[in-house]
Short mmCIF file of C-alpha atoms in Angstrom, two decimals:
data_model
loop_
_atom_site.label_atom_id
_atom_site.label_comp_id
_atom_site.label_asym_id
_atom_site.label_seq_id
_atom_site.Cartn_x
_atom_site.Cartn_y
_atom_site.Cartn_z
CA MET A 23 0.00 0.00 0.00
CA PRO A 24 1.43 3.38 -0.95
CA THR A 25 2.14 5.90 1.77
CA PRO A 26 -0.41 8.74 1.70
CA PRO A 27 0.91 12.26 1.31
CA ALA A 28 1.25 14.43 4.36
CA THR A 29 -1.34 16.80 2.94
CA ALA A 30 -3.58 16.44 -0.07
CA PRO A 31 -3.42 19.21 -2.63
CA ASN A 32 -5.96 22.04 -2.23
CA VAL A 33 -7.37 20.63 1.03
CA ARG A 34 -7.21 22.68 4.20
CA THR A 35 -6.44 20.47 7.16
CA LEU A 36 -8.03 20.65 10.57
CA ALA A 37 -7.44 18.54 13.61
CA LEU A 38 -10.40 16.34 12.65
CA GLY A 39 -8.40 13.35 11.57
CA ARG A 40 -7.83 11.57 8.34
CA SER A 41 -9.95 9.53 5.97
CA SER A 42 -9.64 5.77 5.61
CA THR A 43 -7.19 6.35 2.77
CA GLY A 44 -5.03 8.61 4.90
CA TYR A 45 -5.99 11.96 3.42
CA PRO A 46 -6.89 14.82 5.78
CA LEU A 47 -10.62 15.42 6.24
CA ARG A 48 -12.14 18.52 4.70
CA PRO A 49 -13.50 21.16 7.07
CA LEU A 50 -16.93 20.34 8.47
CA ARG A 51 -18.50 23.29 6.69
CA GLN A 52 -17.41 21.89 3.33
CA ARG A 53 -18.55 18.36 4.16
CA LEU A 54 -22.03 19.51 5.15
CA ARG A 55 -22.52 21.82 2.18
CA SER A 56 -25.21 20.79 -0.25
CA PRO A 57 -23.98 19.27 -3.50
CA VAL A 58 -26.05 21.87 -5.34
CA HIS A 59 -24.63 24.73 -3.23
CA GLY A 60 -24.13 27.79 -5.32
CA SER A 61 -26.52 26.68 -8.05
CA SER A 62 -29.70 28.48 -8.97
CA ARG A 63 -32.52 28.96 -6.48
CA LEU A 64 -34.62 26.66 -8.60
CA TRP A 65 -33.09 23.64 -6.85
CA GLY A 66 -34.26 25.03 -3.52
CA TRP A 67 -37.83 24.81 -4.80
CA LEU A 68 -37.67 21.57 -6.75
CA GLY A 69 -36.76 19.41 -3.75
CA PRO A 70 -39.67 20.48 -1.52
CA ILE A 71 -42.10 20.38 -4.43
CA ALA A 72 -40.98 16.85 -5.30
CA VAL A 73 -41.43 15.74 -1.68
CA THR A 74 -44.89 17.35 -1.55
CA LEU A 75 -45.95 15.62 -4.77
CA LEU A 76 -44.67 12.28 -3.49
CA ALA A 77 -46.57 12.80 -0.22
CA ALA A 78 -49.73 13.72 -2.15
CA ILE A 79 -49.52 10.63 -4.36
CA ALA A 80 -48.97 8.38 -1.35
CA ARG A 81 -51.95 9.89 0.49
CA LEU A 82 -54.37 10.17 -2.43
CA TRP A 83 -53.82 6.72 -3.93
CA ARG A 84 -57.08 4.79 -3.43
CA LEU A 85 -58.25 7.34 -0.86
CA GLY A 86 -61.91 6.35 -1.23
CA GLU A 87 -61.22 2.77 -0.14
CA PRO A 88 -62.45 1.09 1.91
CA ARG A 89 -65.95 2.34 1.34
CA ALA A 90 -66.86 2.46 5.02
CA LEU A 91 -66.78 4.69 8.05
CA LEU A 92 -63.58 3.73 9.85
CA PHE A 93 -62.62 4.40 13.46
CA ASP A 94 -63.41 8.02 14.32
CA GLU A 95 -64.81 8.80 10.87
CA THR A 96 -68.09 7.56 12.27
CA TYR A 97 -68.20 10.76 14.32
CA TYR A 98 -66.28 13.39 12.37
CA ALA A 99 -67.64 12.71 8.88
CA LYS A 100 -71.23 12.93 10.14
CA ASP A 101 -70.49 15.91 12.37
CA ALA A 102 -68.94 17.74 9.41
CA TRP A 103 -71.96 16.93 7.23
CA SER A 104 -74.25 18.20 9.97
CA LEU A 105 -72.26 21.45 10.14
CA LEU A 106 -72.75 21.90 6.40
CA GLN A 107 -76.46 21.13 6.49
CA TYR A 108 -77.52 22.85 9.73
CA GLY A 109 -74.63 25.03 10.91
CA TYR A 110 -74.29 23.00 14.10
CA VAL A 111 -73.70 19.38 15.06
CA ARG A 112 -76.85 17.31 15.48
CA GLU A 113 -77.35 13.85 16.97
CA PHE A 114 -77.37 11.12 14.31
CA THR A 115 -79.64 8.08 14.09
CA GLU A 116 -78.55 4.52 14.84
CA GLN A 117 -78.68 3.49 11.16
CA ALA A 118 -76.79 6.53 9.88
CA ASN A 119 -73.60 4.61 8.99
CA ASP A 120 -75.46 2.03 6.91
CA ARG A 121 -77.44 4.73 5.10
CA ILE A 122 -74.31 6.74 4.29
CA VAL A 123 -72.46 3.71 2.87
CA ALA A 124 -75.57 2.82 0.83
CA GLY A 125 -75.68 6.39 -0.54
CA SER A 126 -78.93 7.43 1.15
CA LEU A 127 -78.50 10.81 2.84
CA THR A 128 -82.03 11.21 4.19
CA GLY A 129 -82.98 10.57 7.78
CA LEU A 130 -79.42 10.70 9.11
CA PHE A 131 -79.98 13.12 11.97
CA LYS A 132 -82.25 13.56 14.95
CA PRO A 133 -83.47 17.07 15.78
CA GLU A 134 -81.41 17.23 19.00
CA VAL A 135 -78.02 18.92 19.30
CA THR A 136 -75.27 16.46 20.16
CA GLN A 137 -72.59 16.83 22.79
CA ILE A 138 -69.58 18.63 21.30
CA VAL A 139 -66.42 16.82 22.38
CA HIS A 140 -63.80 18.35 20.05
CA PRO A 141 -63.45 21.83 18.54
CA ASP A 142 -65.02 22.38 15.14
CA GLY A 143 -61.83 23.31 13.22
CA GLY A 144 -61.10 19.79 12.04
CA LYS A 145 -64.76 19.17 11.34
CA TRP A 146 -64.91 22.23 9.09
CA LEU A 147 -61.80 20.96 7.28
CA ILE A 148 -63.58 17.66 6.66
CA ALA A 149 -66.74 19.57 5.70
CA ALA A 150 -64.79 21.40 2.95
CA GLY A 151 -64.06 18.08 1.28
CA GLU A 152 -67.64 16.94 1.75
CA GLN A 153 -68.92 20.17 0.22
CA VAL A 154 -67.00 19.44 -2.99
CA PHE A 155 -67.19 15.62 -3.19
CA GLY A 156 -70.25 14.82 -1.11
CA LEU A 157 -70.72 12.56 1.89
CA THR A 158 -68.48 9.81 0.52
CA PRO A 159 -65.28 8.23 1.86
CA PHE A 160 -63.25 10.26 -0.64
CA GLY A 161 -65.15 13.42 0.33
CA TRP A 162 -64.50 13.19 4.06
CA ARG A 163 -60.85 12.11 3.63
CA ILE A 164 -59.60 14.40 0.86
CA SER A 165 -59.11 17.65 2.77
CA ALA A 166 -57.09 16.03 5.56
CA ALA A 167 -54.98 14.20 2.97
CA ILE A 168 -54.21 17.46 1.14
CA ALA A 169 -53.39 19.23 4.41
CA GLY A 170 -51.08 16.38 5.37
CA ALA A 171 -49.28 16.44 2.01
CA LEU A 172 -48.79 20.20 2.22
CA THR A 173 -47.35 20.05 5.69
#
């Protein structure tokens, strides 16, 4: 094995040690610098946009499946629909889930106001998707998926 030079050409040495081949390590600032450092600002936009698009594709792929009310959707999707229809959250009937999945949107709510457990911000976000796409699995999931991809 050849003996490495005492210093490599054009490399400033610091007391950080040497590489596995025996050459002095570059300063930390140079090692952490982006490979596109000094290039146009376009690269600073393309990376985050690419990550956002990848996140959107991952979230939106088959978003309407399964065609059912899952976990807490049984509360929030119906609460959001009630906010759109009445301006406040109403109590829903026992058969509301079955009617929604079947596509029947009549007779979902009782006239009584329901107990409000969580603030309405998230429900209004869900309601925005339902306003555009209706009371469907895609409709009550789309706005949260978009918000998640953007963040």
